[in-house]
PDB file of C-alpha atoms in Angstrom:
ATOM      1  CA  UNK O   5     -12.227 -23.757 -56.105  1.00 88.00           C
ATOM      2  CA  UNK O   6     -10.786 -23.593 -59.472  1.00 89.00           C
ATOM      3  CA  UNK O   7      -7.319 -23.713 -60.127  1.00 92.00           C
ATOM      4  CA  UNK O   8      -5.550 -21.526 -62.749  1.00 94.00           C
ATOM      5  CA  UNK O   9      -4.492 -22.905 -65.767  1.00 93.00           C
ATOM      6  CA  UNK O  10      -0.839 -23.397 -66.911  1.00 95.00           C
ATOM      7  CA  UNK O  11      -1.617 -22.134 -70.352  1.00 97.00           C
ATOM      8  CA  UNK O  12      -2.013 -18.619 -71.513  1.00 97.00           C
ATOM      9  CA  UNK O  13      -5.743 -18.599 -71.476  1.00 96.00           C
ATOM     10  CA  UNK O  14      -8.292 -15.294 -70.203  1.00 95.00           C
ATOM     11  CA  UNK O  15      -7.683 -14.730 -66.951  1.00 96.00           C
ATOM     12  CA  UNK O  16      -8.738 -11.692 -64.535  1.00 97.00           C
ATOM     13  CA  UNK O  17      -8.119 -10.285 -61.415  1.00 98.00           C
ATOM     14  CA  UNK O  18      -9.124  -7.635 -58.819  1.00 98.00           C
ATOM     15  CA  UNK O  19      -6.651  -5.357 -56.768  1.00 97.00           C
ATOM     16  CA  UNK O  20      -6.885  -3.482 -53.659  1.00 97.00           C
ATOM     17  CA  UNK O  21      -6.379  -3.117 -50.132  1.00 97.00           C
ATOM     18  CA  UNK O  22      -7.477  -1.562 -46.498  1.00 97.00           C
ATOM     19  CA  UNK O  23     -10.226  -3.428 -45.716  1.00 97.00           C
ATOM     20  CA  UNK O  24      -9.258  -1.872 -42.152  1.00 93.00           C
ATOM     21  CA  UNK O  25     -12.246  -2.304 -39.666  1.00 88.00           C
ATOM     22  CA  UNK O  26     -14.700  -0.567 -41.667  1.00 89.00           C
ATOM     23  CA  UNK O  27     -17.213  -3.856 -42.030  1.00 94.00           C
ATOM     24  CA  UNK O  28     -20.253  -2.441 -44.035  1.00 96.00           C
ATOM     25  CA  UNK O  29     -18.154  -1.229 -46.931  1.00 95.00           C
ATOM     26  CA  UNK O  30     -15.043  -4.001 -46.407  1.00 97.00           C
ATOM     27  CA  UNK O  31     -18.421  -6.605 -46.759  1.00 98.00           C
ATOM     28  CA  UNK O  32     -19.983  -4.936 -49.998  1.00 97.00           C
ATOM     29  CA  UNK O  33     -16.457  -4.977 -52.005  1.00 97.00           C
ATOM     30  CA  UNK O  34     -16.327  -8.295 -50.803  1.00 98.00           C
ATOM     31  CA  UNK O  35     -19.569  -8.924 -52.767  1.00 98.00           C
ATOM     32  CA  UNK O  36     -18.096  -7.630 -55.667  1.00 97.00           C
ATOM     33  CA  UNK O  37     -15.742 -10.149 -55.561  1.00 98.00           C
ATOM     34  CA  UNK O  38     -18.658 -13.016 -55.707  1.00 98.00           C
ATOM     35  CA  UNK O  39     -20.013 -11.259 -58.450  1.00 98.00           C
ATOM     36  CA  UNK O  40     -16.833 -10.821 -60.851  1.00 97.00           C
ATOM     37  CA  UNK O  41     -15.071 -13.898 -59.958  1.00 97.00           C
ATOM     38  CA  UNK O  42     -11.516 -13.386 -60.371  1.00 97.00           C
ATOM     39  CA  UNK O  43      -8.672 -15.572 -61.000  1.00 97.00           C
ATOM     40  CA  UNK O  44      -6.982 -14.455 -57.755  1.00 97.00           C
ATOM     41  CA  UNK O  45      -7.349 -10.967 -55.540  1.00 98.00           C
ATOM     42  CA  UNK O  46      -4.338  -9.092 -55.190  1.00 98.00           C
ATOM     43  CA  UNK O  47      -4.088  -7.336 -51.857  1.00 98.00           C
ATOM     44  CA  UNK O  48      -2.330  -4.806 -50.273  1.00 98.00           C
ATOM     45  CA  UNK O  49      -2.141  -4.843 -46.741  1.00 97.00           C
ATOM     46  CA  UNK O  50      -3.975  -3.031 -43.888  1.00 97.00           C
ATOM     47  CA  UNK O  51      -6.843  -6.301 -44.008  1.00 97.00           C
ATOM     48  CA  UNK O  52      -7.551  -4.982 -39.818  1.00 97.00           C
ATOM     49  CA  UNK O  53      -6.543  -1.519 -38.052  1.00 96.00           C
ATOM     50  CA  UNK O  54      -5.346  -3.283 -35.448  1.00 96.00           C
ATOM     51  CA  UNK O  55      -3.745  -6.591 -35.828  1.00 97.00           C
ATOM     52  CA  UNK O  56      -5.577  -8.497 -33.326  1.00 97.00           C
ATOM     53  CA  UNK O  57      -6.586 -12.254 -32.837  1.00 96.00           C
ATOM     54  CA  UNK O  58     -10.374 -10.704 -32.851  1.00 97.00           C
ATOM     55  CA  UNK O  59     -10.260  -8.086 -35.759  1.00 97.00           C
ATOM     56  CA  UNK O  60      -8.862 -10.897 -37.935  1.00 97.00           C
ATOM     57  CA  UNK O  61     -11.615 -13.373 -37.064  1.00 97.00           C
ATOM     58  CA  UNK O  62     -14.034 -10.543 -38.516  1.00 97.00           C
ATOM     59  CA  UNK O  63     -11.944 -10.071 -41.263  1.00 97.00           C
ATOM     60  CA  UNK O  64     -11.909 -13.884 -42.411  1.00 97.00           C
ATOM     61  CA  UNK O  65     -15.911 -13.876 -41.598  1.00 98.00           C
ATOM     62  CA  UNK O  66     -16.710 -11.281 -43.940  1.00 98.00           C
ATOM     63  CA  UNK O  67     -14.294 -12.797 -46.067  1.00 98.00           C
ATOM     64  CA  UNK O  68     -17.038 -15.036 -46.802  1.00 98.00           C
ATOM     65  CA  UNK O  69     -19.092 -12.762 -48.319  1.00 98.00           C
ATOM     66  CA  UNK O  70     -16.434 -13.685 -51.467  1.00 98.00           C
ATOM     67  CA  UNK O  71     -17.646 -17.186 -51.894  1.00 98.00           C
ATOM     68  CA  UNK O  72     -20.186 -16.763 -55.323  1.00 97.00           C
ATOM     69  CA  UNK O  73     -23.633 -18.434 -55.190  1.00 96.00           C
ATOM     70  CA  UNK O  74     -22.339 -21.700 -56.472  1.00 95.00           C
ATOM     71  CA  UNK O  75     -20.118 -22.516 -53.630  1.00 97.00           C
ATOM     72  CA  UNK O  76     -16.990 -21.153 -55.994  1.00 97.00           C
ATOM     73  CA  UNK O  77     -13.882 -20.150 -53.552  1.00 97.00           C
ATOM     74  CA  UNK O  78     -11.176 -17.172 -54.426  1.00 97.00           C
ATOM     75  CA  UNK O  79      -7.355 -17.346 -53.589  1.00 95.00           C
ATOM     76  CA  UNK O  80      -5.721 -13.772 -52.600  1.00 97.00           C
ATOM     77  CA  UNK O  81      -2.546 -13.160 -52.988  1.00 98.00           C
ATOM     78  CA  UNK O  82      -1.323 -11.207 -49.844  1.00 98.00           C
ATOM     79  CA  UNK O  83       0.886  -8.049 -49.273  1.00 98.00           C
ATOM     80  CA  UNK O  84       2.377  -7.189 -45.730  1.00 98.00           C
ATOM     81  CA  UNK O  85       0.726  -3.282 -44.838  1.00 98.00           C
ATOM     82  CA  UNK O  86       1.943  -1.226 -41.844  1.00 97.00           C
ATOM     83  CA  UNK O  87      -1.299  -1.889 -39.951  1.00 97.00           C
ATOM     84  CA  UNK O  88       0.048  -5.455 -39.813  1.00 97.00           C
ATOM     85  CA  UNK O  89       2.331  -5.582 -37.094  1.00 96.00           C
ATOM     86  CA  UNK O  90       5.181  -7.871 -38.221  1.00 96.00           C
ATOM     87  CA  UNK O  91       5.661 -10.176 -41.141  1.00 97.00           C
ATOM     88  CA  UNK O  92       4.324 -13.179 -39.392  1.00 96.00           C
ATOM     89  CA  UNK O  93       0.713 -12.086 -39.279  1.00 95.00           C
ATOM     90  CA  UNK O  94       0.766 -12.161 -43.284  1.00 97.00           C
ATOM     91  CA  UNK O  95       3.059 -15.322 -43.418  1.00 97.00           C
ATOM     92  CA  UNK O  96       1.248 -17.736 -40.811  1.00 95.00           C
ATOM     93  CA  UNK O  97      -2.395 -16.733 -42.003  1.00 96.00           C
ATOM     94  CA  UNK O  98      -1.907 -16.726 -45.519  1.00 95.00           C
ATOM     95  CA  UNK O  99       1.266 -19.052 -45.589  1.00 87.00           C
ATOM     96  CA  UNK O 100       2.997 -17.185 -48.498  1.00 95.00           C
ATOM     97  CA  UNK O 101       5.932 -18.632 -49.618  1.00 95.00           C
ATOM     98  CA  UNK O 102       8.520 -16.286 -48.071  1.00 95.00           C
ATOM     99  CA  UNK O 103       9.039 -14.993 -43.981  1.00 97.00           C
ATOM    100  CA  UNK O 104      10.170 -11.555 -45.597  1.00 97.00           C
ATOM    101  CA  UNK O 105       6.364 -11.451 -47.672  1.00 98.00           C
ATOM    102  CA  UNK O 106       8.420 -11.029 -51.400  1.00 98.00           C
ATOM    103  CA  UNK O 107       7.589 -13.392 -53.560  1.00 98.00           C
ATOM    104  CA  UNK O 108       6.499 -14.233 -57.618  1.00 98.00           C
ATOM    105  CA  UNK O 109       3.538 -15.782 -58.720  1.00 97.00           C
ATOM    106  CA  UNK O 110       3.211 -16.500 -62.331  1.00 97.00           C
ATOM    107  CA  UNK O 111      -0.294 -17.097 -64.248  1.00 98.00           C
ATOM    108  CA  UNK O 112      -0.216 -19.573 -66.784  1.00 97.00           C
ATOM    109  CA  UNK O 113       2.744 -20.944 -68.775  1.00 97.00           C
ATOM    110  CA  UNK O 114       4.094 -17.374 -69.204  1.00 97.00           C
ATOM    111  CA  UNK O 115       1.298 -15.163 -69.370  1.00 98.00           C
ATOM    112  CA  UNK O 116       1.372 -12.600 -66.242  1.00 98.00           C
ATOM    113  CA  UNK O 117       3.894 -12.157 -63.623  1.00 98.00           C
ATOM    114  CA  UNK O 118       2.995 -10.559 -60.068  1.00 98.00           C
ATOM    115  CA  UNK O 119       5.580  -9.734 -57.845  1.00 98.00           C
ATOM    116  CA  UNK O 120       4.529  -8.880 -53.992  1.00 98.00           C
ATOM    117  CA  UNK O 121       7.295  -6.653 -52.442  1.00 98.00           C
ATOM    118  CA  UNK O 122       7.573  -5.768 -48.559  1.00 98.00           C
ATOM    119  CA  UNK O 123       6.934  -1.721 -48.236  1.00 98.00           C
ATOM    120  CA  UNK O 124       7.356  -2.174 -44.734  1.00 98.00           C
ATOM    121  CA  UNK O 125      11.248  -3.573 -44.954  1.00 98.00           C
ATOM    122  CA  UNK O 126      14.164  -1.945 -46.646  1.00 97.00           C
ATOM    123  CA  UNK O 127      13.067  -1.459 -50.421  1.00 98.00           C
ATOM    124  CA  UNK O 128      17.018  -2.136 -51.318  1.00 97.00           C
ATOM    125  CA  UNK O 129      19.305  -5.068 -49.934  1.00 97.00           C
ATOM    126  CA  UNK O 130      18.497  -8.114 -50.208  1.00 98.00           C
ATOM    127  CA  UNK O 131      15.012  -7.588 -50.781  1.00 98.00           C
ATOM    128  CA  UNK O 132      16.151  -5.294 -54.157  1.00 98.00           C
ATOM    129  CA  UNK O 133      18.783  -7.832 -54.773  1.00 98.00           C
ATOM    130  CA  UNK O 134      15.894 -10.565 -55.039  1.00 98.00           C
ATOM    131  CA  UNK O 135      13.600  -8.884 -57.349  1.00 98.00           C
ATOM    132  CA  UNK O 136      16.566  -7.997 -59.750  1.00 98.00           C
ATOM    133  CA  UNK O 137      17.198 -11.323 -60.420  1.00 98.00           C
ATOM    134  CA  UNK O 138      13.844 -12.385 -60.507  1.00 98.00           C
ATOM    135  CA  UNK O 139      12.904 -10.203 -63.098  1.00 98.00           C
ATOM    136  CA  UNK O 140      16.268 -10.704 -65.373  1.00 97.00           C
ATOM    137  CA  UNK O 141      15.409 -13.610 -66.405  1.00 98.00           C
ATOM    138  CA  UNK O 142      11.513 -13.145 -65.814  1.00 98.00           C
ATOM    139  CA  UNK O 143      10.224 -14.019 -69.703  1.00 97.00           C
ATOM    140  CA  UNK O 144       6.348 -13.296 -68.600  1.00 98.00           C
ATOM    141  CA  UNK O 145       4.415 -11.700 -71.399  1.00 98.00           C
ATOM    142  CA  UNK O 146       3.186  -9.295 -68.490  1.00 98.00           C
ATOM    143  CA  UNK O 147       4.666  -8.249 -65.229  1.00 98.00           C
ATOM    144  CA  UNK O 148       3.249  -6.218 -62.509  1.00 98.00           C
ATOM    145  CA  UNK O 149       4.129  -5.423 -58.855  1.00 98.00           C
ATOM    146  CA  UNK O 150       2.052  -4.805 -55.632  1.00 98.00           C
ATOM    147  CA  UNK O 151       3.137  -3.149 -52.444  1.00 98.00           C
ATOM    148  CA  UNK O 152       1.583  -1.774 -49.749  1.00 98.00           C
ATOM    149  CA  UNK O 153       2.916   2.173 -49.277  1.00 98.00           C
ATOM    150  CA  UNK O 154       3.043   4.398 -52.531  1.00 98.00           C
ATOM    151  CA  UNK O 155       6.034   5.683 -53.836  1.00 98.00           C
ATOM    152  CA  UNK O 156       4.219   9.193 -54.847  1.00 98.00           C
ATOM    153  CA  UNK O 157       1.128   9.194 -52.677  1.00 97.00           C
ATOM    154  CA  UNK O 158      -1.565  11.129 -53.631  1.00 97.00           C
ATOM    155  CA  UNK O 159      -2.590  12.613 -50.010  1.00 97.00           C
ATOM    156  CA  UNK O 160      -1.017  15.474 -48.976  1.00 96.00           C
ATOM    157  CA  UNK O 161      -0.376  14.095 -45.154  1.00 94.00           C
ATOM    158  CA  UNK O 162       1.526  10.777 -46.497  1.00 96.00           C
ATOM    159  CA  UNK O 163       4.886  10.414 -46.734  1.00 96.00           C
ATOM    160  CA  UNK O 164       6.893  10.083 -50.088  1.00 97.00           C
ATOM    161  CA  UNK O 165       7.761   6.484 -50.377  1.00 97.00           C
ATOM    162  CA  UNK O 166      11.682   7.390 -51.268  1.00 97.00           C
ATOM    163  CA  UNK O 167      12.928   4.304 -50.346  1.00 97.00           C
ATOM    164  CA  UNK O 168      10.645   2.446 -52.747  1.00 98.00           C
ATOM    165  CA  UNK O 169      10.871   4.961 -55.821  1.00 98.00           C
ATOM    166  CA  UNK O 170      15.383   4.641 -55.544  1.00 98.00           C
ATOM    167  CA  UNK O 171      15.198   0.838 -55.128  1.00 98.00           C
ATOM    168  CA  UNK O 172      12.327   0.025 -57.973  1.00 98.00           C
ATOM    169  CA  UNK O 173      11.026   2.678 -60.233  1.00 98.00           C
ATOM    170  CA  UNK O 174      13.874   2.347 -62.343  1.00 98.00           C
ATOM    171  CA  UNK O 175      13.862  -1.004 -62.138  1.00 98.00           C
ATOM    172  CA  UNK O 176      10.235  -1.578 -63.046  1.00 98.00           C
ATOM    173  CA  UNK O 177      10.652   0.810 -66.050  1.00 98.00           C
ATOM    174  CA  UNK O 178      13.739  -1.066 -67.068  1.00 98.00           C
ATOM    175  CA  UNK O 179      12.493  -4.365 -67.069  1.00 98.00           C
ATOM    176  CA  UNK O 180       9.169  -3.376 -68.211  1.00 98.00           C
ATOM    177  CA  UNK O 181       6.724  -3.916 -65.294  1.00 98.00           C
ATOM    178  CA  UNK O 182       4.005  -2.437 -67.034  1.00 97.00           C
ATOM    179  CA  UNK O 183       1.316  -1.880 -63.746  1.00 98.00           C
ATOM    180  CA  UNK O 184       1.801  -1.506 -60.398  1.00 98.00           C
ATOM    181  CA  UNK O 185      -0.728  -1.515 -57.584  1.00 98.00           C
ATOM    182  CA  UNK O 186      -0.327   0.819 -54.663  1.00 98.00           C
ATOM    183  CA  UNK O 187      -2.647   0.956 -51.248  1.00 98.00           C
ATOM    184  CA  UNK O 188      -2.345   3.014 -47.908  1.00 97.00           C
ATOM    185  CA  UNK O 189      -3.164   6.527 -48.921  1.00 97.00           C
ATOM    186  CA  UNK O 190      -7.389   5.507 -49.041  1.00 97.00           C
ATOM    187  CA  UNK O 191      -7.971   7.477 -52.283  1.00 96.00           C
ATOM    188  CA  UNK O 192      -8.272   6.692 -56.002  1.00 95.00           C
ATOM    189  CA  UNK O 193      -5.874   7.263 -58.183  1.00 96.00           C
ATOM    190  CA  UNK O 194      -4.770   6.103 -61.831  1.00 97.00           C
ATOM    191  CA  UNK O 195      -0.984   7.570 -63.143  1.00 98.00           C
ATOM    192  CA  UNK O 196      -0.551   8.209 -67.019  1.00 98.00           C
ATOM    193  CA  UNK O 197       2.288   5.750 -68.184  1.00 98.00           C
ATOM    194  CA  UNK O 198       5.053   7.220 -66.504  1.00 98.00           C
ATOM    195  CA  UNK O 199       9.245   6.846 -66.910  1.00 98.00           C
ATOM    196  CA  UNK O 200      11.756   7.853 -63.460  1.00 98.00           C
ATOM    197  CA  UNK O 201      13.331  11.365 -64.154  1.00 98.00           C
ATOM    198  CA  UNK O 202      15.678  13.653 -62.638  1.00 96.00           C
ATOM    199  CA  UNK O 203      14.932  16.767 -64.165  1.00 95.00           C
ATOM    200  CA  UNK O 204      13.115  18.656 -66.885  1.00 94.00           C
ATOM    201  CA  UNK O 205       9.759  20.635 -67.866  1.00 94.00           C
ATOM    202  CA  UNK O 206       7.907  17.446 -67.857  1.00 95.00           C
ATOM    203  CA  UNK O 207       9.550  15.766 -64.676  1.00 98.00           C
ATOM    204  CA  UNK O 208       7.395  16.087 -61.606  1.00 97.00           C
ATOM    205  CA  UNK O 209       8.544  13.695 -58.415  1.00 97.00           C
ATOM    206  CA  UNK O 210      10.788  11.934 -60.266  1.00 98.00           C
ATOM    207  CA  UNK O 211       8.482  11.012 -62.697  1.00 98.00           C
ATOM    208  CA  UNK O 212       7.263  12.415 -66.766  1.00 98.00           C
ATOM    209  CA  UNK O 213       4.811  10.797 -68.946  1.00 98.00           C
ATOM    210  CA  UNK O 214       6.475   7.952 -71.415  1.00 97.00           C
ATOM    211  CA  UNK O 215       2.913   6.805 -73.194  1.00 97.00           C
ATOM    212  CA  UNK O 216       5.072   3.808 -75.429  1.00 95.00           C
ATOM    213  CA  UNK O 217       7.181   1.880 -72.147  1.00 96.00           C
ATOM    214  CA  UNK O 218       5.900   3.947 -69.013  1.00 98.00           C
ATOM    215  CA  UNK O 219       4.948   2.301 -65.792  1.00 98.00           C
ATOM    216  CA  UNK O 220       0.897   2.766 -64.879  1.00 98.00           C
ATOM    217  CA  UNK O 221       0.728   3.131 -61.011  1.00 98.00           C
ATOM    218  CA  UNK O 222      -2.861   2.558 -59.616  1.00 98.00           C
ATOM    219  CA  UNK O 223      -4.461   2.634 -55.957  1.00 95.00           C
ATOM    220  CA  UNK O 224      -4.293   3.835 -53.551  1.00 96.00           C
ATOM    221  CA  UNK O 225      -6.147   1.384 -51.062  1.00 95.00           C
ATOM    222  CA  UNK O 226     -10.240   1.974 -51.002  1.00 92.00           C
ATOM    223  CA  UNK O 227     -11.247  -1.362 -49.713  1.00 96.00           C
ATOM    224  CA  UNK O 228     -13.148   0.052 -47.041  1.00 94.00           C
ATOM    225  CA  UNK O 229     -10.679   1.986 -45.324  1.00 94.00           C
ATOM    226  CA  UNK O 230     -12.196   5.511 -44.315  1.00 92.00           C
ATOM    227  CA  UNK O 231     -11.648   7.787 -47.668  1.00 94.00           C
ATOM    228  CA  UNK O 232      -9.165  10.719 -48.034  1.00 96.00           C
ATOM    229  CA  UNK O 233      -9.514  13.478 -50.515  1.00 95.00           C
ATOM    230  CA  UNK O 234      -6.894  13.535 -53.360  1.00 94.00           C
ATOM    231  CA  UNK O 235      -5.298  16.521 -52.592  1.00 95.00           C
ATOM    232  CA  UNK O 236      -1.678  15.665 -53.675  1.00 96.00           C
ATOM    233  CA  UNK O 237      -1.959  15.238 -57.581  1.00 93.00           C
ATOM    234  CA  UNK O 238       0.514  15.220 -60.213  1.00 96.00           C
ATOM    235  CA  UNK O 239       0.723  16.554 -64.197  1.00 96.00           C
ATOM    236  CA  UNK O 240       1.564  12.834 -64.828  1.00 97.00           C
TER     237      UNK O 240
END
């Protein structure tokens, strides 16, 4: 196991999320992971379908399959998905450092900032509250924010994550969260640098194309999780 550094040195990470149950394909991204050897995984809920004491003792077998060939361990850094059935099964596995499963990690002295936000709580409140003062006086060179449900999915049969887009899209683009990593839809998906909007030629969803400060929002959970087609795309 290698820690990270405190200093602002090269650093790199993967992203994703539901694993789900799907074991062949959840085992060979799990390779990957041996193979690249990140600082730290980010990931974004749905690990099992089903919650259970069983599915989970797969899931932390083939979890295994991360450890590279010279014994070298990776941490994760763990998001709360609706296929986990209350807060606790992220908190007491993982122990994160907050019941509600928000939290900051920062890499380095000041390098790169991840917040993990709760999709599957209120968006505003106290959970809104939090991250607005967190990232006021946040002085990272890089910020970036993971969640489990998308605010625009790209699947026509998902819901639009409206809670999430009026409690942080402006707030990202404000305090210049520069990527943000979506899961739950099981399709690919990488957004032009985009602003929040309310209306115009350009707006689609609440969102138009702003290439100098926009917000990137990639996902959208293909960790093993049976695919979807993207059938829901945007001009953005």
């Amino acid at each position: 196991f290698r820690t990270a550094p405190d200093t602002n040195d090269t650093m790199s990470f993967i992203s994703g999320g539901d694993s789900r149950n799907n074991r062949g394909p959840r085992q060979d991204a799990n390779l990957l992971v041996s193979k690249l050897k990140p600082t730290a995984v980010f990931f974004g809920g749905d690990m099992t379908n089903g919650d259970s004491n069983e599915e989970w003792q797969d899931w932390f077998e083939d979890w295994q399959l991360t450890i590279a060939t010279d014994g070298r361990m990776f941490p994760i850094v763990p998001t709360r998905g609706n296929h986990e059935s209350s807060n606790n099964s992220i908190f007491e596995l993982f122990n994160v450092p907050s019941t509600n499963i928000y939290y900051k990690v920062t890499f380095g002295a000041n390098l790169y900032s991840i917040y993990t936000l709760n999709s599957e709580i209120t968006a505003g409140g106290s959970q809104y509250s939090w991250l607005q003062g967190e990232l006021s006086v946040d002085n990272a060179i890089w910020k970036s924010a993971q969640y489990h449900k998308p605010m625009r999915p790209h699947v026509s049969n998902k819901s639009e994550g409206n809670d999430e887009y009026a409690s942080w899209a402006q707030l990202f683009y404000d305090e210049e969260v520069r990527l943000v990593y979506e899961s739950d839809s099981h399709t690919v998906k990488t957004t032009w640098p985009v602003k929040p909007c309310q209306s115009g030629a350009n707006c689609e969803e609440g969102f138009e194309r702003e290439n100098q400060n926009g917000t990137t929002y990639v996902g959208e959970g293909c960790w093993g999780a049976p695919l979807r087609n993207s059938d829901d795309t945007k001009i953005w």
